[in-house]
Amino acid sequence: MSGYLVDDATLDEIEVERATYAPLAEATRQLSDLSIRTRVSPDDAARAQEHLDAAIALLGKDVDTESYGVRHSRIGVTRAWGNAVVGIRNPIAPPLTIVHHDERVSAEFELSAAYEGPPSLVHGGVSALILDQLLGEAAAAAGKPGMTGTLTVRYRRATPLGALRGEAHVDRVDGIKTYAVGHMADAEGICVEAEGVFILPRWARKDSAAPTKFE
Amino acid sequence: MSGYLVDDATLDEIEVERATYAPLAEATRQLSDLSIRTRVSPDDAARAQEHLDAAIALLGKDVDTESYGVRHSRIGVTRAWGNAVVGIRNPIAPPLTIVHHDERVSAEFELSAAYEGPPSLVHGGVSALILDQLLGEAAAAAGKPGMTGTLTVRYRRATPLGALRGEAHVDRVDGIKTYAVGHMADAEGICVEAEGVFILPRWARKDSAAPTKFE
């Protein structure tokens, strides 16, 4: 189990990690989109496949046995770089850059073809995924980090692929439960609303390496 | 807007499409995992990056301007190959193979490092994403396809990365609303439960090309 690692990474080492691996994730995001939309010939696809296999062989030479986890350096930098929504090393993540404004959080992002459910529309579950992260970060920003207990998502209207924004804030706190609310919107207004209850799990309450936020 | 396309693809053409492009998606899934877990040197990473850039150039030579949509061939094959959960051409999708048993649906799947939220655990929003798809397919399997109106997800305990299974069925139907329930489980039992309300949108009720399921 990778756990909440505390490491001795220096700022230089963290920047080397970012410069070395984040561009691979960004290229893989482009490949995810092209894998869906390309119409090239079987010959060109086979040549591309050889390049992908070569990249897999190179990157597979030395691989961590664990998932990324959440890494806290002693100099105060938290890397949730494997996270499915915000992880800069995770090609599945758009990735969102979540901005903190006091106790409200927000993000502007693009969802491309890889996030599709019904034709031309964002998959309902992708909206839930993004809102879960936004609500969780709002809870953390209010000093109440936790894991999701319940998530309720209401789909007001179809969410088109393309430019979107999301925001969330804490509505109320009741003991170990933090209630966060938020929404996703396109240029025309709100598409999806969500409410989440976040609970600090027992193991995290006891863990001296517990993070200040869960990402 | 890609819409619900009805095309003239033959079985042979569909098999050529699968054989040409699905392996690209599978390789890109491996790259997504490696992008997070690789520890190779900056030199090896740079060499891999060159291969990825070469693959992007090849696949970018001819690209559909639209997202994949849901394609219905006149011979009765439906391709939701761009779908974020089940799309075989979508590297973000694990992809799930959802098995239909009368009005219940189920799937067995693996979630790797790219689906992480808290350390070693499945992102709560990823569970919501997968359950949304399972519940929607259960509604469709019961002859009541629709788009998600409301999704409620209850997290009973942390969901570990690794081998998981999910299932869903329709609980009740009330006019245009179909209520589906389901869960995700690991070897120890249920981790997450969900209920979803699925509604056939007005535009789909009027559309003669409306599909028998939304994927």
Coordinates of C-alpha atoms in Angstrom, one line a residue:
Chain A
M1 CA 0.0 0.0 0.0
S2 CA 1.5 3.3 -1.1
G3 CA 0.0 5.3 1.8
Y4 CA 0.5 8.9 2.6
L5 CA 4.2 9.1 1.9
V6 CA 6.4 11.7 3.5
D7 CA 9.6 12.0 1.5
D8 CA 12.8 14.1 1.4
A9 CA 12.3 15.3 -2.1
T10 CA 13.9 18.7 -2.7
L11 CA 12.4 21.4 -4.8
D12 CA 14.9 20.6 -7.6
E13 CA 14.1 16.9 -7.5
I14 CA 10.4 17.7 -7.7
E15 CA 11.0 19.9 -10.7
V16 CA 13.1 17.2 -12.4
E17 CA 10.3 14.7 -11.8
R18 CA 7.8 17.1 -13.3
A19 CA 9.9 18.0 -16.3
T20 CA 10.8 14.3 -17.0
Y21 CA 7.4 12.7 -16.7
A22 CA 4.5 15.2 -17.0
P23 CA 5.2 15.7 -20.8
L24 CA 4.7 11.9 -21.2
A25 CA 1.3 12.2 -19.6
E26 CA 0.4 15.1 -21.8
A27 CA 1.5 13.2 -25.0
T28 CA -0.6 10.2 -23.7
R29 CA -3.6 12.5 -23.4
Q30 CA -3.2 13.4 -27.0
L31 CA -2.9 9.8 -27.9
S32 CA -6.1 9.0 -26.0
D33 CA -7.9 11.5 -28.1
L34 CA -6.4 10.3 -31.3
S35 CA -7.0 6.7 -30.5
I36 CA -10.8 7.6 -30.7
R37 CA -10.8 10.0 -33.6
T38 CA -8.0 8.9 -35.9
R39 CA -9.0 7.7 -39.4
V40 CA -5.6 6.8 -40.7
S41 CA -4.9 3.7 -42.8
P42 CA -4.1 0.4 -41.2
D43 CA -0.5 0.9 -42.4
D44 CA -0.1 4.2 -40.6
A45 CA -1.9 2.8 -37.5
A46 CA 0.6 -0.2 -37.5
R47 CA 3.6 2.2 -37.7
A48 CA 2.1 4.3 -34.8
Q49 CA 1.6 1.0 -32.9
E50 CA 5.4 0.2 -33.3
H51 CA 6.2 3.6 -31.7
L52 CA 3.8 3.0 -28.8
D53 CA 5.4 -0.4 -28.2
A54 CA 8.8 1.1 -28.3
A55 CA 7.8 3.8 -25.7
I56 CA 6.2 1.1 -23.5
A57 CA 9.5 -0.9 -23.6
L58 CA 11.5 2.2 -22.7
L59 CA 9.2 3.3 -19.8
G60 CA 8.8 -0.2 -18.6
K61 CA 12.5 -0.6 -17.8
D62 CA 12.1 0.7 -14.2
V63 CA 8.6 0.9 -12.8
D64 CA 7.3 1.6 -9.3
T65 CA 5.5 -1.5 -8.0
E66 CA 2.9 0.8 -6.3
S67 CA 0.3 3.3 -7.4
Y68 CA 1.5 6.9 -7.0
G69 CA -0.2 7.6 -3.7
V70 CA -0.1 11.1 -2.3
R71 CA 3.4 12.3 -1.6
H72 CA 4.2 15.0 1.0
S73 CA 7.7 16.3 1.0
R74 CA 9.3 17.7 4.1
I75 CA 9.6 21.1 2.3
G76 CA 5.8 21.3 2.2
V77 CA 5.0 20.3 -1.3
T78 CA 2.2 17.8 -1.8
R79 CA 2.1 15.8 -5.0
A80 CA -1.1 14.0 -5.9
W81 CA 0.3 13.5 -9.4
G82 CA -1.4 10.1 -9.9
N83 CA -4.9 11.4 -9.0
A84 CA -7.6 10.5 -11.6
V85 CA -8.8 14.1 -11.8
V86 CA -5.9 16.4 -10.9
G87 CA -2.8 14.3 -11.4
I88 CA -0.3 15.9 -13.8
R89 CA 1.3 12.4 -14.3
N90 CA -2.1 10.8 -14.9
P91 CA -3.2 10.9 -18.6
I92 CA -6.8 10.0 -17.5
A93 CA -7.0 13.3 -15.6
P94 CA -7.9 16.3 -17.9
P95 CA -6.0 17.4 -15.5
L96 CA -8.0 20.0 -13.5
T97 CA -6.1 22.9 -12.0
I98 CA -8.2 23.7 -9.0
V99 CA -8.0 27.3 -7.7
H100 CA -8.6 28.0 -4.0
H101 CA -10.5 31.2 -3.1
D102 CA -10.9 31.3 0.6
E103 CA -13.3 28.4 1.2
R104 CA -14.6 28.2 -2.4
V105 CA -12.7 26.2 -5.1
S106 CA -13.1 26.5 -8.8
A107 CA -11.6 25.1 -12.0
E108 CA -11.9 25.8 -15.7
F109 CA -11.2 22.9 -18.1
E110 CA -11.9 21.3 -21.4
L111 CA -13.4 17.9 -21.8
S112 CA -12.6 16.3 -25.1
A113 CA -13.8 13.2 -27.0
A114 CA -12.4 10.8 -24.4
Y115 CA -14.9 12.0 -21.8
E116 CA -18.0 11.2 -23.9
G117 CA -21.1 9.3 -22.9
P118 CA -24.1 10.1 -25.1
P119 CA -23.1 11.6 -28.5
S120 CA -21.3 15.0 -28.1
L121 CA -22.1 15.0 -24.4
V122 CA -20.0 14.5 -21.3
H123 CA -20.6 11.1 -19.7
G124 CA -22.8 11.6 -16.6
G125 CA -20.3 9.6 -14.6
V126 CA -17.4 11.9 -15.7
S127 CA -19.4 14.9 -14.3
A128 CA -19.7 12.9 -11.0
L129 CA -16.0 12.2 -11.0
I130 CA -15.0 15.8 -11.4
L131 CA -17.6 17.0 -8.9
D132 CA -16.4 14.5 -6.3
Q133 CA -12.9 15.9 -6.6
L134 CA -14.1 19.6 -6.5
L135 CA -16.4 18.9 -3.5
G136 CA -13.6 17.0 -1.7
E137 CA -11.1 19.9 -2.2
A138 CA -13.7 22.4 -1.0
A139 CA -14.0 20.3 2.2
A140 CA -10.2 20.2 2.5
A141 CA -9.9 23.9 1.8
A142 CA -12.3 24.5 4.7
G143 CA -10.0 22.6 7.0
K144 CA -12.2 19.4 6.9
P145 CA -10.5 16.9 4.6
G146 CA -12.2 13.6 4.2
M147 CA -13.2 10.7 2.1
T148 CA -16.5 10.8 0.3
G149 CA -19.4 9.3 2.4
T150 CA -22.3 10.1 0.0
L151 CA -22.3 11.9 -3.3
T152 CA -25.6 13.0 -4.9
V153 CA -25.5 14.4 -8.5
R154 CA -28.4 16.1 -10.2
Y155 CA -28.3 16.5 -14.0
R156 CA -30.2 19.7 -14.8
R157 CA -29.5 19.4 -18.6
A158 CA -27.0 17.7 -20.9
T159 CA -23.4 18.8 -20.5
P160 CA -21.7 19.4 -23.9
L161 CA -18.1 18.4 -24.5
G162 CA -15.8 21.4 -24.7
A163 CA -15.0 24.3 -22.3
L164 CA -16.5 23.9 -18.8
R165 CA -16.1 25.3 -15.4
G166 CA -16.8 23.9 -12.0
E167 CA -17.0 25.2 -8.4
A168 CA -17.7 24.0 -4.9
H169 CA -17.9 25.2 -1.3
V170 CA -18.7 23.9 2.1
D171 CA -22.3 24.3 3.0
R172 CA -22.1 23.1 6.7
V173 CA -20.1 21.0 9.1
D174 CA -21.6 18.5 11.6
G175 CA -19.0 16.8 13.7
I176 CA -16.8 14.5 11.5
K177 CA -19.2 15.2 8.5
T178 CA -18.6 18.0 6.1
Y179 CA -21.3 18.9 3.6
A180 CA -20.0 20.4 0.3
V181 CA -22.0 21.6 -2.7
G182 CA -21.0 22.5 -6.2
H183 CA -21.8 22.5 -9.8
M184 CA -20.5 22.2 -13.4
A185 CA -21.5 24.8 -16.0
D186 CA -20.9 25.6 -19.6
A187 CA -21.2 29.1 -21.2
E188 CA -25.0 28.9 -20.9
G189 CA -25.1 28.1 -17.2
I190 CA -25.3 25.2 -14.8
C191 CA -25.5 21.7 -16.2
V192 CA -25.0 19.5 -13.2
E193 CA -25.2 20.1 -9.4
A194 CA -23.8 17.9 -6.6
E195 CA -23.8 17.5 -2.9
G196 CA -21.3 15.4 -1.0
V197 CA -20.8 14.4 2.6
F198 CA -17.1 14.0 3.4
I199 CA -15.9 12.0 6.4
L200 CA -12.4 11.8 7.9
P201 CA -11.9 8.1 8.1
R202 CA -10.7 6.6 11.4
W203 CA -7.4 5.4 10.1
A204 CA -6.6 9.0 8.9
R205 CA -7.7 10.5 12.2
K206 CA -5.1 8.4 14.0
D207 CA -2.4 8.7 11.3
S208 CA 0.4 11.2 12.3
A209 CA 1.3 11.4 8.6
A210 CA -2.3 12.4 7.7
P211 CA -2.4 15.0 5.0
T212 CA -4.0 18.4 5.1
K213 CA -5.9 17.5 2.0
F214 CA -6.9 14.3 0.1
E215 CA -6.4 14.6 -3.6
Chain B
M1 CA -22.7 17.2 -33.3
S2 CA -22.0 13.6 -33.9
G3 CA -25.4 12.4 -32.8
Y4 CA -26.8 8.9 -33.0
L5 CA -25.3 7.9 -36.4
V6 CA -26.8 5.2 -38.4
D7 CA -24.2 4.0 -40.9
D8 CA -23.8 1.3 -43.6
A9 CA -20.8 -0.3 -42.0
T10 CA -20.5 -4.0 -42.9
L11 CA -19.4 -6.7 -40.4
D12 CA -16.0 -6.8 -42.2
E13 CA -15.5 -3.1 -42.0
I14 CA -16.4 -3.1 -38.3
E15 CA -13.8 -5.8 -37.7
V16 CA -11.2 -3.9 -39.7
E17 CA -11.9 -0.8 -37.5
R18 CA -11.6 -2.9 -34.4
A19 CA -8.4 -4.6 -35.5
T20 CA -6.8 -1.3 -36.6
Y21 CA -7.6 1.0 -33.7
A22 CA -8.5 -1.0 -30.6
P23 CA -4.8 -2.1 -30.1
L24 CA -3.8 1.6 -30.1
A25 CA -6.2 2.2 -27.3
E26 CA -4.8 -0.8 -25.4
A27 CA -1.2 0.4 -25.8
T28 CA -2.3 3.9 -24.7
R29 CA -3.8 2.3 -21.5
Q30 CA -0.4 0.8 -20.8
L31 CA 1.2 4.2 -21.4
S32 CA -1.3 5.8 -19.0
D33 CA -0.2 3.4 -16.3
L34 CA 3.5 3.8 -17.1
S35 CA 3.3 7.6 -17.2
I36 CA 2.4 7.4 -13.5
R37 CA 4.6 4.6 -12.4
T38 CA 7.8 4.8 -14.5
R39 CA 11.1 5.7 -12.8
V40 CA 13.3 5.6 -15.9
S41 CA 16.1 8.2 -16.4
P42 CA 15.4 11.5 -18.1
D43 CA 17.3 10.1 -21.1
D44 CA 15.0 7.1 -21.5
A45 CA 11.9 9.3 -20.8
A46 CA 13.1 11.7 -23.6
R47 CA 13.5 8.7 -26.0
A48 CA 10.1 7.5 -25.1
Q49 CA 8.7 11.0 -25.7
E50 CA 10.1 11.0 -29.2
H51 CA 8.3 7.8 -30.0
L52 CA 5.0 9.2 -28.6
D53 CA 5.5 12.4 -30.7
A54 CA 6.1 10.2 -33.8
A55 CA 2.9 8.2 -33.0
I56 CA 0.9 11.5 -32.5
A57 CA 2.1 12.7 -35.9
L58 CA 1.2 9.5 -37.7
L59 CA -2.3 9.2 -36.1
G60 CA -2.9 12.9 -36.6
K61 CA -2.7 12.7 -40.4
D62 CA -6.4 12.1 -40.7
V63 CA -8.7 12.8 -37.7
D64 CA -12.5 12.9 -37.4
T65 CA -13.5 16.4 -36.4
E66 CA -16.2 15.0 -34.1
S67 CA -16.2 12.9 -31.0
Y68 CA -17.0 9.2 -31.7
G69 CA -20.7 9.3 -30.8
V70 CA -22.7 6.1 -30.8
R71 CA -22.8 4.4 -34.2
H72 CA -25.6 2.1 -35.2
S73 CA -25.0 0.0 -38.3
R74 CA -27.9 -1.1 -40.4
I75 CA -26.8 -4.7 -39.8
G76 CA -27.6 -4.2 -36.1
V77 CA -24.2 -3.6 -34.5
T78 CA -24.0 -0.7 -32.1
R79 CA -20.5 0.8 -31.5
A80 CA -20.2 3.0 -28.4
W81 CA -16.4 2.7 -28.9
G82 CA -15.6 6.2 -27.7
N83 CA -17.5 5.8 -24.4
A84 CA -15.5 6.8 -21.3
V85 CA -16.4 3.5 -19.5
V86 CA -16.9 0.8 -22.1
G87 CA -15.3 2.2 -25.3
I88 CA -12.7 -0.1 -26.8
R89 CA -11.2 2.8 -28.7
N90 CA -11.1 5.0 -25.5
P91 CA -7.9 4.6 -23.4
I92 CA -9.6 6.3 -20.5
A93 CA -12.1 3.4 -20.3
P94 CA -10.8 0.3 -18.4
P95 CA -12.8 -0.7 -20.6
L96 CA -15.7 -2.6 -18.9
T97 CA -17.3 -5.5 -20.7
I98 CA -20.8 -5.4 -19.3
V99 CA -22.7 -8.8 -19.4
H100 CA -26.5 -8.8 -19.6
H101 CA -28.4 -11.4 -17.7
D102 CA -32.1 -10.9 -18.3
E103 CA -32.6 -7.5 -16.6
R104 CA -29.5 -7.6 -14.4
V105 CA -26.1 -6.5 -15.8
S106 CA -22.7 -7.2 -14.3
A107 CA -19.0 -6.6 -15.1
E108 CA -15.7 -7.8 -13.7
F109 CA -12.7 -5.5 -14.2
E110 CA -9.4 -4.3 -12.9
L111 CA -8.7 -0.7 -11.8
S112 CA -5.0 0.2 -11.9
A113 CA -3.0 3.1 -10.7
A114 CA -4.7 5.6 -13.2
Y115 CA -7.9 5.3 -11.3
E116 CA -6.5 6.3 -7.9
G117 CA -7.9 8.9 -5.5
P118 CA -6.6 8.4 -1.9
P119 CA -3.5 6.3 -1.8
S120 CA -4.0 2.7 -3.1
L121 CA -7.7 3.4 -3.3
V122 CA -10.1 3.9 -6.2
H123 CA -11.1 7.6 -6.6
G124 CA -14.6 8.0 -5.2
G125 CA -15.6 9.7 -8.5
V126 CA -14.3 6.8 -10.6
S127 CA -16.7 4.5 -8.7
A128 CA -19.5 6.9 -9.5
L129 CA -18.4 6.9 -13.1
I130 CA -18.5 3.2 -13.4
L131 CA -21.8 2.8 -11.4
D132 CA -23.5 5.5 -13.6
Q133 CA -22.6 3.3 -16.7
L134 CA -23.8 0.1 -15.1
L135 CA -27.1 1.6 -13.8
G136 CA -27.7 3.2 -17.2
E137 CA -27.2 -0.2 -19.0
A138 CA -29.5 -1.9 -16.5
A139 CA -32.2 0.6 -17.4
A140 CA -31.5 0.1 -21.1
A141 CA -31.5 -3.7 -20.6
A142 CA -35.0 -3.4 -19.1
G143 CA -36.2 -1.6 -22.2
K144 CA -36.0 1.8 -20.5
P145 CA -32.9 3.6 -21.9
G146 CA -32.3 7.1 -20.7
M147 CA -29.9 9.8 -19.6
T148 CA -29.0 10.1 -15.9
G149 CA -31.4 12.4 -14.0
T150 CA -30.0 11.9 -10.5
L151 CA -27.2 9.7 -9.2
T152 CA -26.7 8.9 -5.5
V153 CA -23.6 7.1 -4.5
R154 CA -23.0 5.7 -1.0
Y155 CA -19.5 4.8 0.0
R156 CA -19.7 1.9 2.5
R157 CA -15.9 1.4 2.8
A158 CA -12.8 2.2 0.9
T159 CA -12.5 0.5 -2.5
P160 CA -9.0 -0.9 -3.2
L161 CA -7.4 -0.7 -6.6
G162 CA -7.3 -4.1 -8.2
A163 CA -9.9 -6.7 -9.2
L164 CA -13.4 -5.5 -8.7
R165 CA -16.9 -6.4 -9.9
G166 CA -20.1 -4.4 -10.3
E167 CA -23.7 -5.1 -11.0
A168 CA -27.0 -3.3 -11.4
H169 CA -30.7 -3.9 -12.0
V170 CA -33.9 -1.9 -12.4
D171 CA -35.7 -1.4 -9.1
R172 CA -38.9 0.2 -10.5
V173 CA -40.3 2.2 -13.4
D174 CA -42.5 5.3 -13.0
G175 CA -43.6 6.8 -16.3
I176 CA -40.5 8.2 -18.1
K177 CA -38.4 7.6 -15.0
T178 CA -36.5 4.4 -14.4
Y179 CA -34.9 3.7 -11.0
A180 CA -31.8 1.5 -11.2
V181 CA -29.7 0.3 -8.3
G182 CA -26.3 -1.4 -8.1
H183 CA -23.0 -1.8 -6.4
M184 CA -19.3 -2.3 -6.7
A185 CA -17.5 -4.9 -4.7
D186 CA -14.1 -6.4 -4.1
A187 CA -13.3 -10.0 -2.9
E188 CA -14.5 -9.0 0.6
G189 CA -17.9 -7.7 -0.4
I190 CA -19.7 -4.5 -1.3
C191 CA -17.7 -1.2 -1.2
V192 CA -20.0 1.3 -2.9
E193 CA -23.7 1.3 -3.6
A194 CA -25.6 3.6 -6.0
E195 CA -29.1 4.5 -7.1
G196 CA -29.9 6.3 -10.3
V197 CA -32.9 7.8 -12.0
F198 CA -32.8 7.5 -15.8
I199 CA -35.0 9.7 -18.0
L200 CA -35.5 9.4 -21.7
P201 CA -34.9 13.0 -22.9
R202 CA -37.4 14.7 -25.1
W203 CA -35.1 14.9 -28.1
A204 CA -34.5 11.2 -28.0
R205 CA -38.2 10.4 -27.6
K206 CA -38.8 12.2 -30.9
D207 CA -35.7 11.0 -32.7
S208 CA -36.4 8.2 -35.1
A209 CA -32.8 7.2 -34.9
A210 CA -33.0 6.9 -31.2
P211 CA -31.0 4.0 -29.9
T212 CA -32.2 1.0 -27.9
K213 CA -29.5 1.8 -25.4
F214 CA -27.3 4.8 -24.4
E215 CA -23.7 3.9 -23.9

